[in-house]
């Protein structure tokens, strides 16, 4: 496999992360400044203080697969040299600490594996989790139960980040096992398969740890099964000397195990939160129909404000929030189109003087042409992220053929050029 194919794949992945990460990653802790403290020995205590439930305002959103519980904590919590405002699940102290220990126990081996691959952020995150858990235990002894529960939940959240760092391990494994001129070799495939095997072994240990609890790990098993299939197919393609397919399936298998680990972490967290008896919002019969029609992004916030008695004219608040949310969504989509236009135009710049290609966008700049094209496609199909990028490349190919640009392959040129762009940026 040529470096272009690999780098093209990595470029698409990077674009997906850049575009989708701000949309889906919740802000759990804001405005904090913390210092990591190294913990040389694992925390192994399993003591749990008496049950205590915080008196707070809550919002609950449930479906058959998951439950989201938000609690507004009135007090600020000290963290390092600053403070943070937290939104945490309403879980009693005993169960919050149990959650933190469980999350640590199912991720500790994964953290250690990531540290063996020199993933610095894994070390920082593990140390922060240990610091918050230690603070929770100290506060529980002084009867500061609400604050102790808060720190225990924050510790659990930090431990839950472990699967995400496995992506960095994969990137390092690939980079360190490429052949000359960044080419895929059998050694590259074998290294990925070996890393996937190690990750699966750690994952199975974590699953076994949860077997004594009433936690449904069926979704995790499905992802593991998919990973096994992809790895087996990768090895088959490798035996047939089809390196491109072997690489693709090996990466897919590894990522399936990462997804399985992430699913396990989420399942454990949901298990502890859903188990608790939580306060639900009081019925709002008059406004129920109106609130149910709100965008999901603001429904919980509106209900919480109603519970606190902060909302008097609901329609005005709904109108204000809806307008703001729609504005943010449109702005995000415009920025996404700009990112795609920047990447594609830079990658295809060498083709701008080709007669058929130049005829296609006439006197306009290539970047401007692609930006308008991306906006048109989004308006027509509502595509975003990788889907939008793929449709832009496909539409460019179609228009190029109509303009007499036969023999040029937009996708191949894009993949081939992305690597060069990456090198230039590093220089």
Tab-separated table of C-alpha atoms in Angstrom:
chain	number	residue	atom	x	y	z
A	1	UNK	CA	0.000	0.000	0.000
A	2	UNK	CA	1.355	3.389	-0.943
A	3	UNK	CA	1.765	6.036	1.755
A	4	UNK	CA	-0.966	8.031	0.063
A	5	UNK	CA	-3.618	5.473	0.949
A	6	UNK	CA	-2.552	5.312	4.595
A	7	UNK	CA	-2.235	9.033	5.028
A	8	UNK	CA	-5.517	9.585	3.228
A	9	UNK	CA	-7.187	7.264	5.716
A	10	UNK	CA	-5.557	9.025	8.651
A	11	UNK	CA	-6.513	12.399	7.194
A	12	UNK	CA	-10.158	11.375	6.981
A	13	UNK	CA	-10.013	10.172	10.577
A	14	UNK	CA	-8.419	13.429	11.703
A	15	UNK	CA	-11.089	15.424	9.906
A	16	UNK	CA	-13.805	13.391	11.597
A	17	UNK	CA	-12.311	14.056	15.008
A	18	UNK	CA	-11.837	17.765	14.288
A	19	UNK	CA	-15.409	18.193	13.084
A	20	UNK	CA	-17.341	15.882	15.364
A	21	UNK	CA	-15.428	16.119	18.661
A	22	UNK	CA	-16.774	19.592	19.581
A	23	UNK	CA	-20.308	18.419	18.779
A	24	UNK	CA	-20.468	15.230	20.818
A	25	UNK	CA	-17.916	15.581	23.631
A	26	UNK	CA	-19.694	17.041	26.726
A	27	UNK	CA	-17.916	19.592	28.840
A	28	UNK	CA	-17.714	17.840	32.180
A	29	UNK	CA	-15.428	20.220	34.038
A	30	UNK	CA	-15.007	23.868	33.096
A	31	UNK	CA	-12.721	26.633	34.270
A	32	UNK	CA	-10.425	24.448	36.354
A	33	UNK	CA	-6.711	24.487	36.990
A	34	UNK	CA	-5.382	21.253	38.473
A	35	UNK	CA	-2.025	19.727	39.287
A	36	UNK	CA	-1.400	15.995	38.852
A	37	UNK	CA	-0.016	14.068	41.802
A	38	UNK	CA	1.851	10.826	41.099
A	39	UNK	CA	0.462	7.839	43.015
A	40	UNK	CA	3.142	5.145	43.172
A	41	UNK	CA	0.912	2.367	44.500
A	42	UNK	CA	-2.574	1.477	43.220
A	43	UNK	CA	-5.502	2.408	45.434
A	44	UNK	CA	-7.025	-0.879	46.555
A	45	UNK	CA	-9.292	-0.005	49.483
A	46	UNK	CA	-12.915	-0.989	49.071
A	47	UNK	CA	-14.397	0.646	52.164
A	48	UNK	CA	-17.573	2.622	51.616
A	49	UNK	CA	-18.947	5.211	54.055
A	50	UNK	CA	-22.587	5.358	55.096
A	51	UNK	CA	-25.169	6.171	52.463
A	52	UNK	CA	-25.894	9.847	52.009
A	53	UNK	CA	-27.948	11.546	49.321
A	54	UNK	CA	-27.322	15.127	48.249
A	55	UNK	CA	-30.189	17.588	48.223
A	56	UNK	CA	-29.952	19.150	44.799
A	57	UNK	CA	-31.898	20.009	41.663
A	58	UNK	CA	-31.918	17.234	39.082
A	59	UNK	CA	-32.940	16.460	35.524
A	60	UNK	CA	-33.477	12.920	34.276
A	61	UNK	CA	-33.767	11.793	30.652
A	62	UNK	CA	-34.296	8.086	30.090
A	63	UNK	CA	-34.733	5.615	27.263
A	64	UNK	CA	-34.468	1.833	27.110
A	65	UNK	CA	-30.727	1.917	26.518
A	66	UNK	CA	-29.372	4.605	28.777
A	67	UNK	CA	-30.162	7.160	31.419
A	68	UNK	CA	-28.722	10.629	31.756
A	69	UNK	CA	-28.935	12.298	35.138
A	70	UNK	CA	-27.788	15.833	35.748
A	71	UNK	CA	-27.531	17.505	39.124
A	72	UNK	CA	-26.694	21.110	39.748
A	73	UNK	CA	-24.187	21.434	42.562
A	74	UNK	CA	-24.632	24.759	44.260
A	75	UNK	CA	-21.149	24.934	45.742
A	76	UNK	CA	-17.899	25.225	43.898
A	77	UNK	CA	-15.400	22.434	44.431
A	78	UNK	CA	-11.727	23.105	45.050
A	79	UNK	CA	-9.380	21.476	42.558
A	80	UNK	CA	-5.669	22.151	42.557
A	81	UNK	CA	-5.073	25.892	42.518
A	82	UNK	CA	-8.559	26.789	41.323
A	83	UNK	CA	-12.199	25.788	41.456
A	84	UNK	CA	-14.569	24.011	39.136
A	85	UNK	CA	-18.337	24.033	38.683
A	86	UNK	CA	-19.583	20.475	38.326
A	87	UNK	CA	-22.630	18.715	36.938
A	88	UNK	CA	-22.683	15.204	38.386
A	89	UNK	CA	-25.068	12.257	38.660
A	90	UNK	CA	-27.066	12.080	41.880
A	91	UNK	CA	-25.512	9.008	43.508
A	92	UNK	CA	-25.146	8.459	47.246
A	93	UNK	CA	-21.657	8.553	48.690
A	94	UNK	CA	-21.269	4.817	49.180
A	95	UNK	CA	-22.274	4.044	45.620
A	96	UNK	CA	-20.241	6.950	44.201
A	97	UNK	CA	-17.065	5.587	45.776
A	98	UNK	CA	-17.954	2.064	44.636
A	99	UNK	CA	-18.361	3.433	41.103
A	100	UNK	CA	-14.963	5.132	41.267
A	101	UNK	CA	-13.233	1.940	42.426
A	102	UNK	CA	-15.008	-0.157	39.796
A	103	UNK	CA	-14.055	2.255	37.014
A	104	UNK	CA	-10.467	2.278	38.242
A	105	UNK	CA	-10.285	-1.497	38.443
A	106	UNK	CA	-11.581	-2.024	34.895
A	107	UNK	CA	-9.267	0.616	33.411
A	108	UNK	CA	-6.090	0.380	35.508
A	109	UNK	CA	-4.515	-2.382	33.409
A	110	UNK	CA	-5.395	-0.447	30.251
A	111	UNK	CA	-3.752	2.690	31.657
A	112	UNK	CA	-0.603	0.699	32.438
A	113	UNK	CA	-0.537	-0.732	28.916
A	114	UNK	CA	-0.851	2.763	27.478
A	115	UNK	CA	1.978	3.945	29.723
A	116	UNK	CA	4.171	1.178	28.294
A	117	UNK	CA	3.609	2.863	24.937
A	118	UNK	CA	4.642	6.248	26.421
A	119	UNK	CA	1.175	7.810	26.287
A	120	UNK	CA	1.790	10.746	28.625
A	121	UNK	CA	-1.823	11.873	28.799
A	122	UNK	CA	-2.800	8.450	30.172
A	123	UNK	CA	-0.431	8.943	33.102
A	124	UNK	CA	-1.775	12.429	33.787
A	125	UNK	CA	-5.395	11.252	33.648
A	126	UNK	CA	-4.805	8.252	35.917
A	127	UNK	CA	-3.021	10.429	38.465
A	128	UNK	CA	-5.835	12.974	38.417
A	129	UNK	CA	-8.384	10.228	38.953
A	130	UNK	CA	-6.395	8.904	41.915
A	131	UNK	CA	-6.093	12.399	43.321
A	132	UNK	CA	-9.851	12.984	43.176
A	133	UNK	CA	-10.583	9.556	44.671
A	134	UNK	CA	-8.140	10.150	47.523
A	135	UNK	CA	-9.802	13.507	48.189
A	136	UNK	CA	-13.211	11.815	48.202
A	137	UNK	CA	-12.047	9.300	50.810
A	138	UNK	CA	-10.578	12.042	53.001
A	139	UNK	CA	-13.769	14.105	52.808
A	140	UNK	CA	-15.922	11.078	53.600
A	141	UNK	CA	-14.077	10.690	56.900
A	142	UNK	CA	-14.919	14.282	57.824
A	143	UNK	CA	-18.632	13.814	57.026
A	144	UNK	CA	-18.459	16.149	54.008
A	145	UNK	CA	-20.570	13.600	52.175
A	146	UNK	CA	-21.867	15.689	49.286
A	147	UNK	CA	-18.434	16.999	48.360
A	148	UNK	CA	-16.954	13.526	48.799
A	149	UNK	CA	-19.510	12.057	46.385
A	150	UNK	CA	-18.705	14.823	43.917
A	151	UNK	CA	-14.992	14.026	43.955
A	152	UNK	CA	-15.681	10.295	43.638
A	153	UNK	CA	-17.785	10.860	40.514
A	154	UNK	CA	-15.090	13.104	39.022
A	155	UNK	CA	-12.534	10.370	39.692
A	156	UNK	CA	-14.745	7.855	37.881
A	157	UNK	CA	-15.058	10.208	34.913
A	158	UNK	CA	-11.272	10.528	34.675
A	159	UNK	CA	-10.797	6.763	34.780
A	160	UNK	CA	-13.418	6.442	32.053
A	161	UNK	CA	-11.181	8.297	29.586
A	162	UNK	CA	-8.754	5.361	29.354
A	163	UNK	CA	-10.202	3.726	26.187
A	164	UNK	CA	-9.797	6.949	24.208
A	165	UNK	CA	-6.025	6.870	24.652
A	166	UNK	CA	-5.860	3.470	22.951
A	167	UNK	CA	-6.286	5.352	19.657
A	168	UNK	CA	-2.942	7.037	20.303
A	169	UNK	CA	-1.334	3.659	20.937
A	170	UNK	CA	-2.526	2.475	17.522
A	171	UNK	CA	-1.085	5.564	15.835
A	172	UNK	CA	2.286	4.968	17.491
A	173	UNK	CA	2.281	1.283	16.576
A	174	UNK	CA	1.581	2.089	12.929
A	175	UNK	CA	4.165	4.871	12.750
A	176	UNK	CA	6.943	2.797	14.304
A	177	UNK	CA	6.322	-0.190	12.035
A	178	UNK	CA	6.065	1.435	8.604
A	179	UNK	CA	8.540	0.468	5.923
A	180	UNK	CA	10.727	2.723	3.814
A	181	UNK	CA	8.983	5.807	2.449
A	182	UNK	CA	6.154	5.209	4.926
A	183	UNK	CA	4.885	2.100	3.163
A	184	UNK	CA	2.727	-0.620	4.667
A	185	UNK	CA	4.606	-3.877	5.147
A	186	UNK	CA	3.690	-7.277	6.598
A	187	UNK	CA	5.473	-6.147	9.761
A	188	UNK	CA	3.030	-3.224	10.012
A	189	UNK	CA	0.042	-5.559	9.863
A	190	UNK	CA	1.544	-7.981	12.373
A	191	UNK	CA	2.272	-5.136	14.793
A	192	UNK	CA	-1.339	-3.939	14.648
A	193	UNK	CA	-2.650	-7.475	15.127
A	194	UNK	CA	-0.329	-7.942	18.114
A	195	UNK	CA	-1.484	-4.669	19.676
A	196	UNK	CA	-5.109	-5.675	19.091
A	197	UNK	CA	-4.462	-9.014	20.791
A	198	UNK	CA	-2.954	-7.288	23.825
A	199	UNK	CA	-5.858	-4.843	23.999
A	200	UNK	CA	-8.402	-7.664	23.768
A	201	UNK	CA	-6.697	-9.548	26.601
A	202	UNK	CA	-6.905	-6.483	28.844
A	203	UNK	CA	-10.524	-5.936	27.806
A	204	UNK	CA	-11.515	-9.515	28.680
A	205	UNK	CA	-9.974	-9.095	32.134
A	206	UNK	CA	-12.119	-5.997	32.635
A	207	UNK	CA	-15.248	-7.826	31.457
A	208	UNK	CA	-14.504	-10.696	33.841
A	209	UNK	CA	-14.198	-8.217	36.697
A	210	UNK	CA	-17.757	-7.005	36.078
A	211	UNK	CA	-19.162	-10.537	35.820
A	212	UNK	CA	-20.001	-10.579	39.516
A	213	UNK	CA	-22.241	-7.543	39.122
A	214	UNK	CA	-25.629	-7.316	37.457
A	215	UNK	CA	-24.184	-5.513	34.439
A	216	UNK	CA	-25.305	-6.347	30.908
A	217	UNK	CA	-22.162	-6.821	28.824
A	218	UNK	CA	-23.919	-8.179	25.719
A	219	UNK	CA	-23.173	-5.034	23.643
A	220	UNK	CA	-19.518	-5.374	24.641
A	221	UNK	CA	-19.469	-8.996	23.486
A	222	UNK	CA	-20.855	-7.980	20.090
A	223	UNK	CA	-18.022	-5.496	19.544
A	224	UNK	CA	-15.465	-8.100	20.630
A	225	UNK	CA	-16.938	-10.578	18.158
A	226	UNK	CA	-16.713	-8.004	15.398
A	227	UNK	CA	-13.107	-7.287	16.317
A	228	UNK	CA	-12.272	-10.993	16.187
A	229	UNK	CA	-13.785	-11.255	12.707
A	230	UNK	CA	-11.844	-8.268	11.399
A	231	UNK	CA	-8.543	-9.497	12.817
A	232	UNK	CA	-9.098	-12.954	11.306
A	233	UNK	CA	-9.856	-11.369	7.932
A	234	UNK	CA	-6.747	-9.188	8.223
A	235	UNK	CA	-4.567	-12.237	8.754
A	236	UNK	CA	-6.207	-13.968	5.805
A	237	UNK	CA	-5.546	-10.988	3.533
A	238	UNK	CA	-1.977	-10.855	4.821
A	239	UNK	CA	-1.465	-14.487	3.846
A	240	UNK	CA	-2.729	-13.546	0.376
A	241	UNK	CA	-0.258	-10.609	0.266
A	242	UNK	CA	-3.112	-8.106	0.002
A	243	UNK	CA	-1.552	-5.521	2.299
A	244	UNK	CA	-4.106	-2.788	1.692
A	245	UNK	CA	-7.052	-4.951	2.761
A	246	UNK	CA	-5.052	-6.517	5.571
A	247	UNK	CA	-4.191	-3.080	6.949
A	248	UNK	CA	-7.778	-1.867	6.704
A	249	UNK	CA	-9.203	-4.907	8.496
A	250	UNK	CA	-6.478	-4.940	11.149
A	251	UNK	CA	-7.191	-1.313	12.042
A	252	UNK	CA	-10.936	-2.008	12.020
A	253	UNK	CA	-10.457	-4.962	14.363
A	254	UNK	CA	-8.352	-2.916	16.766
A	255	UNK	CA	-10.888	-0.086	16.754
A	256	UNK	CA	-13.694	-2.591	17.430
A	257	UNK	CA	-11.920	-3.618	20.628
A	258	UNK	CA	-11.562	0.048	21.589
A	259	UNK	CA	-15.282	0.506	20.977
A	260	UNK	CA	-15.975	-2.554	23.123
A	261	UNK	CA	-13.920	-1.047	25.958
A	262	UNK	CA	-15.695	2.308	25.654
A	263	UNK	CA	-19.045	0.519	25.717
A	264	UNK	CA	-18.039	-1.356	28.867
A	265	UNK	CA	-17.056	1.875	30.607
A	266	UNK	CA	-20.340	3.549	29.655
A	267	UNK	CA	-22.352	0.490	30.690
A	268	UNK	CA	-20.735	0.420	34.126
A	269	UNK	CA	-21.330	4.132	34.638
A	270	UNK	CA	-24.977	3.837	33.574
A	271	UNK	CA	-25.438	0.816	35.852
A	272	UNK	CA	-24.441	2.771	38.932
A	273	UNK	CA	-26.427	5.860	38.027
A	274	UNK	CA	-29.580	4.064	36.912
A	275	UNK	CA	-29.557	1.909	40.027
A	276	UNK	CA	-29.956	4.923	42.250
A	277	UNK	CA	-33.325	6.332	43.206
A	278	UNK	CA	-33.145	9.808	41.727
A	279	UNK	CA	-35.354	12.822	41.953
A	280	UNK	CA	-37.364	13.450	38.809
A	281	UNK	CA	-38.821	16.780	37.701
A	282	UNK	CA	-42.336	17.556	38.849
A	283	UNK	CA	-45.002	17.072	36.167
A	284	UNK	CA	-45.654	20.135	34.046
A	285	UNK	CA	-48.992	19.304	32.397
A	286	UNK	CA	-49.570	22.733	30.900
A	287	UNK	CA	-46.105	23.050	29.371
A	288	UNK	CA	-45.418	19.366	28.727
A	289	UNK	CA	-46.277	19.454	25.026
A	290	UNK	CA	-44.205	22.582	24.475
A	291	UNK	CA	-41.153	21.273	26.322
A	292	UNK	CA	-41.223	17.945	24.483
A	293	UNK	CA	-40.903	19.823	21.192
A	294	UNK	CA	-37.704	21.562	22.259
A	295	UNK	CA	-34.373	20.533	20.713
A	296	UNK	CA	-32.674	17.917	22.855
A	297	UNK	CA	-29.750	20.306	23.462
A	298	UNK	CA	-31.864	22.681	25.542
A	299	UNK	CA	-34.745	20.566	26.893
A	300	UNK	CA	-32.908	19.541	30.048
A	301	UNK	CA	-31.739	23.099	30.739
A	302	UNK	CA	-35.286	24.482	30.422
A	303	UNK	CA	-36.728	21.824	32.726
A	304	UNK	CA	-34.029	22.474	35.308
A	305	UNK	CA	-34.692	26.205	35.254
A	306	UNK	CA	-38.424	25.604	35.648
A	307	UNK	CA	-37.727	23.394	38.669
A	308	UNK	CA	-35.664	26.188	40.238
A	309	UNK	CA	-38.429	28.678	39.605
A	310	UNK	CA	-36.253	30.812	37.346
A	311	UNK	CA	-38.562	30.658	34.336
A	312	UNK	CA	-41.733	32.732	34.311
A	313	UNK	CA	-42.460	33.233	30.601
A	314	UNK	CA	-41.594	29.848	29.127
A	315	UNK	CA	-42.336	30.795	25.535
A	316	UNK	CA	-39.872	33.661	25.630
A	317	UNK	CA	-37.156	31.492	27.138
A	318	UNK	CA	-37.788	28.740	24.621
A	319	UNK	CA	-37.637	31.208	21.750
A	320	UNK	CA	-34.372	32.675	23.021
A	321	UNK	CA	-32.687	29.315	23.539
A	322	UNK	CA	-33.946	27.867	20.289
A	323	UNK	CA	-32.599	30.826	18.367
A	324	UNK	CA	-29.219	30.528	20.065
A	325	UNK	CA	-28.944	26.784	19.481
A	326	UNK	CA	-29.866	27.070	15.824
A	327	UNK	CA	-27.353	29.869	15.417
A	328	UNK	CA	-24.599	27.737	16.947
A	329	UNK	CA	-25.502	24.777	14.766
A	330	UNK	CA	-25.408	26.866	11.592
A	331	UNK	CA	-22.122	28.458	12.592
A	332	UNK	CA	-20.651	25.018	13.259
A	333	UNK	CA	-21.812	23.824	9.853
A	334	UNK	CA	-20.281	26.844	8.131
A	335	UNK	CA	-16.975	26.227	9.893
A	336	UNK	CA	-17.142	22.592	8.880
A	337	UNK	CA	-17.588	23.563	5.216
A	338	UNK	CA	-14.584	25.909	5.506
A	339	UNK	CA	-12.424	23.125	6.955
A	340	UNK	CA	-13.364	20.791	4.120
A	341	UNK	CA	-12.754	23.497	1.513
A	342	UNK	CA	-9.330	24.247	3.007
A	343	UNK	CA	-8.260	20.596	3.050
A	344	UNK	CA	-9.591	19.663	-0.378
A	345	UNK	CA	-8.365	22.802	-2.159
A	346	UNK	CA	-4.882	22.432	-0.705
A	347	UNK	CA	-4.763	18.754	-1.631
A	348	UNK	CA	-5.945	19.353	-5.204
A	349	UNK	CA	-3.995	22.542	-5.873
A	350	UNK	CA	-1.701	20.765	-8.350
A	351	UNK	CA	-4.698	20.010	-10.561
A	352	UNK	CA	-5.868	23.608	-10.772
A	353	UNK	CA	-4.062	24.174	-14.083
A	354	UNK	CA	-5.424	21.035	-15.726
A	355	UNK	CA	-7.642	22.156	-18.668
A	356	UNK	CA	-10.665	20.106	-17.642
A	357	UNK	CA	-10.278	20.970	-13.977
A	358	UNK	CA	-9.755	24.685	-14.639
A	359	UNK	CA	-12.772	24.781	-16.920
A	360	UNK	CA	-14.875	23.394	-14.121
A	361	UNK	CA	-14.437	26.324	-11.760
A	362	UNK	CA	-13.641	28.948	-14.416
A	363	UNK	CA	-12.149	32.132	-12.961
A	364	UNK	CA	-12.947	31.472	-9.326
A	365	UNK	CA	-10.381	30.376	-6.811
A	366	UNK	CA	-10.395	26.640	-6.150
A	367	UNK	CA	-10.975	27.068	-2.418
A	368	UNK	CA	-13.937	29.379	-3.032
A	369	UNK	CA	-15.373	26.937	-5.548
A	370	UNK	CA	-15.121	23.975	-3.157
A	371	UNK	CA	-16.540	25.995	-0.252
A	372	UNK	CA	-19.616	26.865	-2.277
A	373	UNK	CA	-19.899	23.254	-3.419
A	374	UNK	CA	-19.713	21.989	0.180
A	375	UNK	CA	-22.408	24.435	1.248
A	376	UNK	CA	-24.636	23.402	-1.657
A	377	UNK	CA	-24.242	19.707	-0.872
A	378	UNK	CA	-24.938	20.247	2.816
A	379	UNK	CA	-28.032	22.304	2.003
A	380	UNK	CA	-29.266	19.588	-0.349
A	381	UNK	CA	-28.377	16.444	1.619
A	382	UNK	CA	-27.744	17.708	5.176
A	383	UNK	CA	-24.509	15.712	5.105
A	384	UNK	CA	-21.804	16.525	7.662
A	385	UNK	CA	-18.300	15.395	8.592
A	386	UNK	CA	-16.780	12.562	6.593
A	387	UNK	CA	-19.995	12.049	4.664
A	388	UNK	CA	-19.871	15.639	3.444
A	389	UNK	CA	-16.187	15.314	2.501
A	390	UNK	CA	-16.855	12.148	0.526
A	391	UNK	CA	-19.784	13.729	-1.309
A	392	UNK	CA	-17.687	16.788	-2.172
A	393	UNK	CA	-14.984	14.584	-3.704
A	394	UNK	CA	-17.602	12.547	-5.565
A	395	UNK	CA	-19.304	15.654	-6.952
A	396	UNK	CA	-15.944	17.094	-8.013
A	397	UNK	CA	-15.207	13.859	-9.871
A	398	UNK	CA	-18.583	13.991	-11.654
A	399	UNK	CA	-18.158	17.625	-12.670
A	400	UNK	CA	-14.600	16.974	-13.788
A	401	UNK	CA	-15.750	14.244	-16.158
A	402	UNK	CA	-18.445	16.536	-17.546
A	403	UNK	CA	-15.774	19.176	-18.177
A	404	UNK	CA	-13.579	16.805	-20.163
A	405	UNK	CA	-11.209	15.895	-17.369
A	406	UNK	CA	-11.182	12.196	-18.140
A	407	UNK	CA	-8.318	10.189	-16.734
A	408	UNK	CA	-8.040	12.154	-13.490
A	409	UNK	CA	-9.075	10.514	-10.234
A	410	UNK	CA	-10.009	13.091	-7.599
A	411	UNK	CA	-9.968	10.654	-4.683
A	412	UNK	CA	-6.528	9.294	-5.545
A	413	UNK	CA	-5.103	12.772	-6.031
A	414	UNK	CA	-6.609	13.859	-2.724
A	415	UNK	CA	-5.128	10.893	-0.836
A	416	UNK	CA	-1.765	11.291	-2.562
A	417	UNK	CA	-1.537	14.981	-1.744
A	418	UNK	CA	-2.621	14.886	1.887
A	419	UNK	CA	0.653	13.299	2.983
A	420	UNK	CA	2.691	16.050	1.340
A	421	UNK	CA	0.551	18.677	3.030
A	422	UNK	CA	1.169	17.015	6.381
A	423	UNK	CA	4.936	17.116	5.835
A	424	UNK	CA	4.854	20.777	4.832
A	425	UNK	CA	2.884	21.687	7.955
A	426	UNK	CA	5.415	19.884	10.140
A	427	UNK	CA	8.281	21.740	8.474
